[in-house]
XYZ file of N, CA and C in Angstrom:
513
model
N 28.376 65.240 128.111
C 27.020 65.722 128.017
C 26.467 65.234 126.693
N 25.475 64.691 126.875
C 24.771 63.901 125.795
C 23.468 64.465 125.364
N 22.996 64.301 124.220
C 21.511 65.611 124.139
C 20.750 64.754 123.289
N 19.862 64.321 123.468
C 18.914 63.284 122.389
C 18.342 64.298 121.536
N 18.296 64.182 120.206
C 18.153 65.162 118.705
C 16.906 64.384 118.679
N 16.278 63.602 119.157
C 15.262 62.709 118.460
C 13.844 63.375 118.770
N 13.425 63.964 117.448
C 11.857 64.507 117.369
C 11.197 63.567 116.702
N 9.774 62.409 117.054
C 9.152 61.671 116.401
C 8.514 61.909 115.275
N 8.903 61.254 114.131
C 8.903 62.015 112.876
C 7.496 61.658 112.605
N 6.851 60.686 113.664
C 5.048 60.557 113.226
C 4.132 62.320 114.145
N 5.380 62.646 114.674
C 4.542 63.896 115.501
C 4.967 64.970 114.826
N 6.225 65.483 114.405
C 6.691 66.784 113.051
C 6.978 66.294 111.916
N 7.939 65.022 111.752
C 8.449 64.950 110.458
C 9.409 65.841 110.334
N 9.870 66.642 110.710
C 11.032 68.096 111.074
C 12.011 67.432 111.631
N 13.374 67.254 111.003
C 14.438 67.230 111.563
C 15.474 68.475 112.000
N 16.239 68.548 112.387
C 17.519 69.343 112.642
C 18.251 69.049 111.558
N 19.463 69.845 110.851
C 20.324 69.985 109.884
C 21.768 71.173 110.262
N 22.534 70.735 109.942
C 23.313 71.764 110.264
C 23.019 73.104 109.559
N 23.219 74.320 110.124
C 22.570 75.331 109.174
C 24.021 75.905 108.354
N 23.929 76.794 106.860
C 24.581 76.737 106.163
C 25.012 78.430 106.093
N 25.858 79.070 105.275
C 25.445 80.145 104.486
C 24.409 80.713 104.263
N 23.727 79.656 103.384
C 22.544 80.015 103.068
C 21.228 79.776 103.620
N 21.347 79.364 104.731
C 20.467 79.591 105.706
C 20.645 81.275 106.740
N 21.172 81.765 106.072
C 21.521 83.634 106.792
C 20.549 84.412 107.055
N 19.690 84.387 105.930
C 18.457 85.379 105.142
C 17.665 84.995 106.291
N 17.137 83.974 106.384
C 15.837 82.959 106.969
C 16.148 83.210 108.504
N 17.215 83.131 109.021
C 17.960 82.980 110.457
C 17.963 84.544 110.766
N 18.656 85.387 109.940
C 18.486 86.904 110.035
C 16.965 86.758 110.386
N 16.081 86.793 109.750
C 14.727 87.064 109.734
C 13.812 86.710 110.804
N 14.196 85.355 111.367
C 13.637 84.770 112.015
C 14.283 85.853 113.549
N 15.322 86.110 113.942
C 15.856 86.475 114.930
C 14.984 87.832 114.939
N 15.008 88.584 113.704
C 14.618 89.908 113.701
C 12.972 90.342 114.538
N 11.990 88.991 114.104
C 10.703 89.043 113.761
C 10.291 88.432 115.197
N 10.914 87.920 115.522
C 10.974 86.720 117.318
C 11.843 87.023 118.122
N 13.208 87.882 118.147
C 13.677 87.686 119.170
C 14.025 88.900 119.403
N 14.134 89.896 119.007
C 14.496 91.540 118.920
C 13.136 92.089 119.040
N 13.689 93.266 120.640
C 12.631 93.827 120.910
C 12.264 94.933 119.822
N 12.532 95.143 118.957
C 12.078 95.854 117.645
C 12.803 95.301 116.235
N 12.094 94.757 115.588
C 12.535 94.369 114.231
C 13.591 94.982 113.605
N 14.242 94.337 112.839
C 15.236 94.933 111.991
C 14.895 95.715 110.625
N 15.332 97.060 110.240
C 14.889 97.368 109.499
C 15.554 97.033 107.984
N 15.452 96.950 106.570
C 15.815 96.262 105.542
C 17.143 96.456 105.704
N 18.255 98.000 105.727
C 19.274 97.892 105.818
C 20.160 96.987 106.907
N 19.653 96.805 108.042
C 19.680 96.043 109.232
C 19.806 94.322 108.903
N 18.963 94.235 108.319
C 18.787 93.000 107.845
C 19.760 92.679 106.848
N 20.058 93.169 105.553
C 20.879 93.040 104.913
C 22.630 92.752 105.356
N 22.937 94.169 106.832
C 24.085 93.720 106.830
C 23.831 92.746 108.108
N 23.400 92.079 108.921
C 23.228 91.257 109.356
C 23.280 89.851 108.394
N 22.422 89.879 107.426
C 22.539 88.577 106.660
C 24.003 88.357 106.108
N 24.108 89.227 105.698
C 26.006 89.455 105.157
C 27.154 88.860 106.024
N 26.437 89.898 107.095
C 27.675 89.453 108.253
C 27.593 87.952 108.530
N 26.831 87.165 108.672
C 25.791 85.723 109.057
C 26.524 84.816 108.233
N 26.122 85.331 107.444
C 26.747 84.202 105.839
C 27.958 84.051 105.937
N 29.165 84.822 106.309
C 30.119 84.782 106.395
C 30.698 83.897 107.439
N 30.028 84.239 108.579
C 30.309 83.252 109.740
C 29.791 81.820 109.881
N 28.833 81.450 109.085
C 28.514 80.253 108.998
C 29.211 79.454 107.671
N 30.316 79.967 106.683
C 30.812 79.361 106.354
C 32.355 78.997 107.115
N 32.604 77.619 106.388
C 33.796 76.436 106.952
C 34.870 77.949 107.561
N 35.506 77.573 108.550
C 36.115 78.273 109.467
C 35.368 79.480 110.296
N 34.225 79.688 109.994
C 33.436 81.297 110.392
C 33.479 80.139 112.044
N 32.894 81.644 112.913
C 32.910 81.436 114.282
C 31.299 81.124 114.795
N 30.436 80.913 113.826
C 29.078 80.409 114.068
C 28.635 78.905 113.374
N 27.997 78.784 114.524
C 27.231 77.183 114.135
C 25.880 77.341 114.513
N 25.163 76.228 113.291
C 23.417 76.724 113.564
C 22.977 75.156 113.348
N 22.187 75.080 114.065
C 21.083 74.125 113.417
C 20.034 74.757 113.199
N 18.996 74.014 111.858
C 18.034 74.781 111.478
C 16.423 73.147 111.112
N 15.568 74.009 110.937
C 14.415 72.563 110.882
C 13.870 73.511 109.825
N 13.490 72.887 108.235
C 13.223 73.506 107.009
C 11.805 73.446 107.514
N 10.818 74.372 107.162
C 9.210 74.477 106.989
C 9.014 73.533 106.049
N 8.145 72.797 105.957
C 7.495 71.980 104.758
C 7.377 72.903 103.870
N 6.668 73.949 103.859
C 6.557 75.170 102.427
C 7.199 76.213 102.166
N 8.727 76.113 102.641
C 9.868 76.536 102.463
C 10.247 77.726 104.132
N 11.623 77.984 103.628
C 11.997 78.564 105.040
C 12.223 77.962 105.974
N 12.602 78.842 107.066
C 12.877 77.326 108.415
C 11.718 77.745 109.194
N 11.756 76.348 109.738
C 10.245 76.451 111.219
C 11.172 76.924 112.342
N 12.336 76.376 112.829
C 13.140 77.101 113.807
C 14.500 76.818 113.481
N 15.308 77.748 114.439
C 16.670 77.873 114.459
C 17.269 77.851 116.175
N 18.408 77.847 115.667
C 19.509 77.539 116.938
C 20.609 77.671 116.541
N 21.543 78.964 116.850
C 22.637 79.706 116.515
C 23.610 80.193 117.531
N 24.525 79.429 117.316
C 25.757 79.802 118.404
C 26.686 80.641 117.953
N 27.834 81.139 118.823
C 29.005 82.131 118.542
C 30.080 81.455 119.578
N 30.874 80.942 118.153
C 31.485 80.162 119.226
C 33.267 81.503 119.560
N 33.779 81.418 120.442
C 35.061 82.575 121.002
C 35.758 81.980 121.599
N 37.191 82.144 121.903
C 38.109 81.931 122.473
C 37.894 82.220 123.820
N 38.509 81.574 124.667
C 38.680 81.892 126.523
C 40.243 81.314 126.879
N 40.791 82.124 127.674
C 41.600 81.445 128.343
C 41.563 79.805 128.844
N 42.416 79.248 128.550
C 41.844 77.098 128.806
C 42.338 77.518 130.399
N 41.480 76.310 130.936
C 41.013 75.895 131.950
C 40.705 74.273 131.704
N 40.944 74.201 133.479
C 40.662 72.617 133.677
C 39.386 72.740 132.890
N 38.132 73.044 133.311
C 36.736 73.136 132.874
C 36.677 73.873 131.364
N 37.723 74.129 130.784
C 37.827 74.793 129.077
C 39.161 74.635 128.767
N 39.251 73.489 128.655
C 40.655 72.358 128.122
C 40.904 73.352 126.732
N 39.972 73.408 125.715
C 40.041 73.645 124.104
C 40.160 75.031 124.589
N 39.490 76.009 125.545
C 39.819 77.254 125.573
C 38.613 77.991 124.916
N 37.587 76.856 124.677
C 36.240 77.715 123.939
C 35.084 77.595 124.242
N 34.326 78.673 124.266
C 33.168 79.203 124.924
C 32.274 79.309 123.338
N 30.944 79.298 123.780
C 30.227 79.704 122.928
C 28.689 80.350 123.492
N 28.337 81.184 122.806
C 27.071 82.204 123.401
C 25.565 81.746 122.040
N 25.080 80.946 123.044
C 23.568 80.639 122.151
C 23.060 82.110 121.812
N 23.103 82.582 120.585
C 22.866 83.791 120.143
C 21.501 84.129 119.827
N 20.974 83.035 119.503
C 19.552 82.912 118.855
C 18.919 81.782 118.729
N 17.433 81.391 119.568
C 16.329 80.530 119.308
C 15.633 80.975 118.808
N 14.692 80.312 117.975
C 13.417 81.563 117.115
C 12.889 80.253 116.722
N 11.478 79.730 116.975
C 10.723 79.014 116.027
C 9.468 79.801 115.601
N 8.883 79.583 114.558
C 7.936 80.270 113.970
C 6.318 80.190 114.411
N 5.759 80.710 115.359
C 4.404 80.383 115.783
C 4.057 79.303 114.999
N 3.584 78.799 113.994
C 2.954 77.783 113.573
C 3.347 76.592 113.714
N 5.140 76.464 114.146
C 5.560 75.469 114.456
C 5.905 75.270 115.588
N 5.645 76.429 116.663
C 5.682 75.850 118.073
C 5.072 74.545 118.710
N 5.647 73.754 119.864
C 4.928 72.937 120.623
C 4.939 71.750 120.214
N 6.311 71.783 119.453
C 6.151 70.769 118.751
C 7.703 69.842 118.900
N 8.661 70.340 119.553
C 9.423 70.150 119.879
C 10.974 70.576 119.053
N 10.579 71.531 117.996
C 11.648 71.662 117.004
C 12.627 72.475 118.049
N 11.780 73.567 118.955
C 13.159 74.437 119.288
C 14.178 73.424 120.461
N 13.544 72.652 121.066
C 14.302 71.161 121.920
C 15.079 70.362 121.030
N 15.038 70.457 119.864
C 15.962 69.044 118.938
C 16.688 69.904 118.530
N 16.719 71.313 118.234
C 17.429 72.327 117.604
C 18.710 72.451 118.421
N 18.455 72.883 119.389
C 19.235 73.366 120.533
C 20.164 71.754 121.405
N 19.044 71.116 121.477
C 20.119 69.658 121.462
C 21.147 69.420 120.679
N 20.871 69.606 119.002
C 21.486 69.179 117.937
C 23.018 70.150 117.695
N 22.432 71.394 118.170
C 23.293 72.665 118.164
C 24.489 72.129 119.007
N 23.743 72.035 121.076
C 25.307 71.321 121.810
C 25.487 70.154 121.479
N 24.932 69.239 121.014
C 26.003 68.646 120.236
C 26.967 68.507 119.397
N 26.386 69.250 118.594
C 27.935 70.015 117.498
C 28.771 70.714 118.639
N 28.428 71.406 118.975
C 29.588 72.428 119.752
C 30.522 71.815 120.920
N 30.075 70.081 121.404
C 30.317 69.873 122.009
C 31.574 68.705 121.458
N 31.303 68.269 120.241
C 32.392 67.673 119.321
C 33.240 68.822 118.613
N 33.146 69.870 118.919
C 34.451 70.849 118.887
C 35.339 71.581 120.087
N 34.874 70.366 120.852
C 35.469 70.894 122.227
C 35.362 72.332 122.785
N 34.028 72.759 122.901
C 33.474 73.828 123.559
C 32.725 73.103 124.910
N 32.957 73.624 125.988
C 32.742 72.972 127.371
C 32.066 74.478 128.113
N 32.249 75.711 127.327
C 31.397 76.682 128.554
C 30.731 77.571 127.145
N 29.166 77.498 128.093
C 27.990 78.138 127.049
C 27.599 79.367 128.114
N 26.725 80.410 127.110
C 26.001 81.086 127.829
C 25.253 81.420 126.688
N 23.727 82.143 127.161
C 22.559 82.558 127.130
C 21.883 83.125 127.421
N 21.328 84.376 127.096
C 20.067 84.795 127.660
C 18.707 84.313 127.002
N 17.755 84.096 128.494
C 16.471 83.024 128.207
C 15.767 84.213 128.279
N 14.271 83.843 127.825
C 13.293 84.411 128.299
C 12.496 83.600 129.708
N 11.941 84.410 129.914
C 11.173 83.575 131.084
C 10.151 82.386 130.609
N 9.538 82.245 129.602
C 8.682 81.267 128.883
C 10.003 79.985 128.598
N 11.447 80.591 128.126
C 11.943 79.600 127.124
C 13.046 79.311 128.765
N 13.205 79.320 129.490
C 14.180 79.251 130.723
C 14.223 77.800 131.268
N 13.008 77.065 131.399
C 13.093 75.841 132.019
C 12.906 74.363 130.756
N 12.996 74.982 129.340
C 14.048 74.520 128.263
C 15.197 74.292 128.528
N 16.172 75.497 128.105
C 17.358 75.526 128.680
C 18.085 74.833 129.822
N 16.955 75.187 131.122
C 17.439 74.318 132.627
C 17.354 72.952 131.859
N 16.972 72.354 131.229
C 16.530 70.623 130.785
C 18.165 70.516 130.132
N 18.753 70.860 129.847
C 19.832 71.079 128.689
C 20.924 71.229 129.861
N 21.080 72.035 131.292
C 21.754 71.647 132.065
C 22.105 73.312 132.196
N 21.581 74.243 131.489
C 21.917 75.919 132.158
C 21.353 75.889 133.650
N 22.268 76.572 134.478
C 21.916 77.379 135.228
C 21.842 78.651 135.707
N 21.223 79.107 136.187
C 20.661 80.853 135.960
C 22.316 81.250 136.691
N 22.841 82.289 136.332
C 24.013 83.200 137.163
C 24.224 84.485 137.584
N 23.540 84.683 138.800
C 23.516 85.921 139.547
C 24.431 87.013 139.166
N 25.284 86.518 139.094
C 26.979 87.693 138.885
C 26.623 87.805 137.295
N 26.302 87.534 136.057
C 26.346 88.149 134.849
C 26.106 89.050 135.033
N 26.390 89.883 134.585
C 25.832 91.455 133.992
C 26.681 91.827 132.587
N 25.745 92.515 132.016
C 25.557 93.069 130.398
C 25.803 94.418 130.378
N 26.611 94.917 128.820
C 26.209 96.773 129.060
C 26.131 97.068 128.052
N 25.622 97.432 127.472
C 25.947 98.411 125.847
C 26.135 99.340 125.967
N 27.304 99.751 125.013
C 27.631 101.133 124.912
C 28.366 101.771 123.603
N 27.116 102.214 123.165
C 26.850 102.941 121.777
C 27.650 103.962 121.923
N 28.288 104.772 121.014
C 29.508 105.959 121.320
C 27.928 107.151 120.997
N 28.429 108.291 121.693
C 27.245 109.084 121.799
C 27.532 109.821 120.583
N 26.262 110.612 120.167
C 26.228 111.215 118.903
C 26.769 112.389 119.361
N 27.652 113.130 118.629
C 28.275 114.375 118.333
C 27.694 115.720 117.875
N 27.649 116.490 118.741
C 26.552 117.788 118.644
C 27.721 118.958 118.675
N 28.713 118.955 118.212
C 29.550 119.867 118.331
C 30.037 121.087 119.733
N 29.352 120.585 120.372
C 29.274 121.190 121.951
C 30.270 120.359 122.786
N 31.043 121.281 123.478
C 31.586 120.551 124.613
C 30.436 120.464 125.802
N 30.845 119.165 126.884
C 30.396 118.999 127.840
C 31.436 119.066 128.888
């Protein structure tokens, strides 16, 4: 699987970069402000950036590409989690990774950063021998993704489960 990174630099000038450590703050922020149905609040943010930073340094289990704003910050991001799976013919290396986060910044939509991002992203992940992705799209960002080679999967299902708060009462 091959992914062309190429954004015409006479149409953004915005490249892709691998994202760092210190791209945490900006990536925290950006996820918080665009992709969470309610923002993160400062403590939220903090240990999120913490946690972030950690995983995007050499051995951490995240990989990002990022496109810098001309007047600082990033215009968008693209953040994976990459995990272990049982290997398989179809997961030789045994690794999966979950696109955790797209986020470009209204002013830089439409412009093709979150397409070179997310190209640039499976390509890294794909020179570490990761062969099975997943994602949740939105309905706007879905036939992106389909271009990239996702297909939608009936059988996922999701659950959260927060431990319930303690009222000293039996039930």
């Amino acid at each position: 699987m091959t992914h062309s990174t190429d954004v015409p630099s006479t149409v953004t000038g915005l490249v892709p970069r691998p994202g760092t450590a210190d791209d945490a703050a900006e990536i925290t922020r950006l996820r918080s402000q665009l992709v969470l149905s309610e923002p993160l609040d400062e403590e939220w943010l903090g240990i999120c950036r913490d946690q972030l930073a950690s995983r995007l340094r050499p051995g951490g289990d995240a990989r990002a590409c990022v496109v810098d704003a001309p007047g600082g910050g990033l215009a968008t991001c693209a953040l994976a989690l990459v995990h272990p799976v049982l290997s398989a013919p179809k997961y030789p290396k045994g690794l999966a990774a979950r696109i955790h986060v797209v986020a470009t910044e209204p002013a830089h939509r439409r412009r093709g950063l979150a397409r070179a991002a997310v190209s640039a992203l499976l390509e890294t992940l794909e020179r570490e021998g990761v062969t099975l992705y997943e994602l949740h799209a939105s309905k706007e960002a879905a036939p992106l993704y389909e271009e990239f080679g996702f297909a939608r999967d009936p059988a996922l299902m999701r659950m959260t489960n927060l431990p319930q708060a303690r009222d000293g009462g039996a039930r």
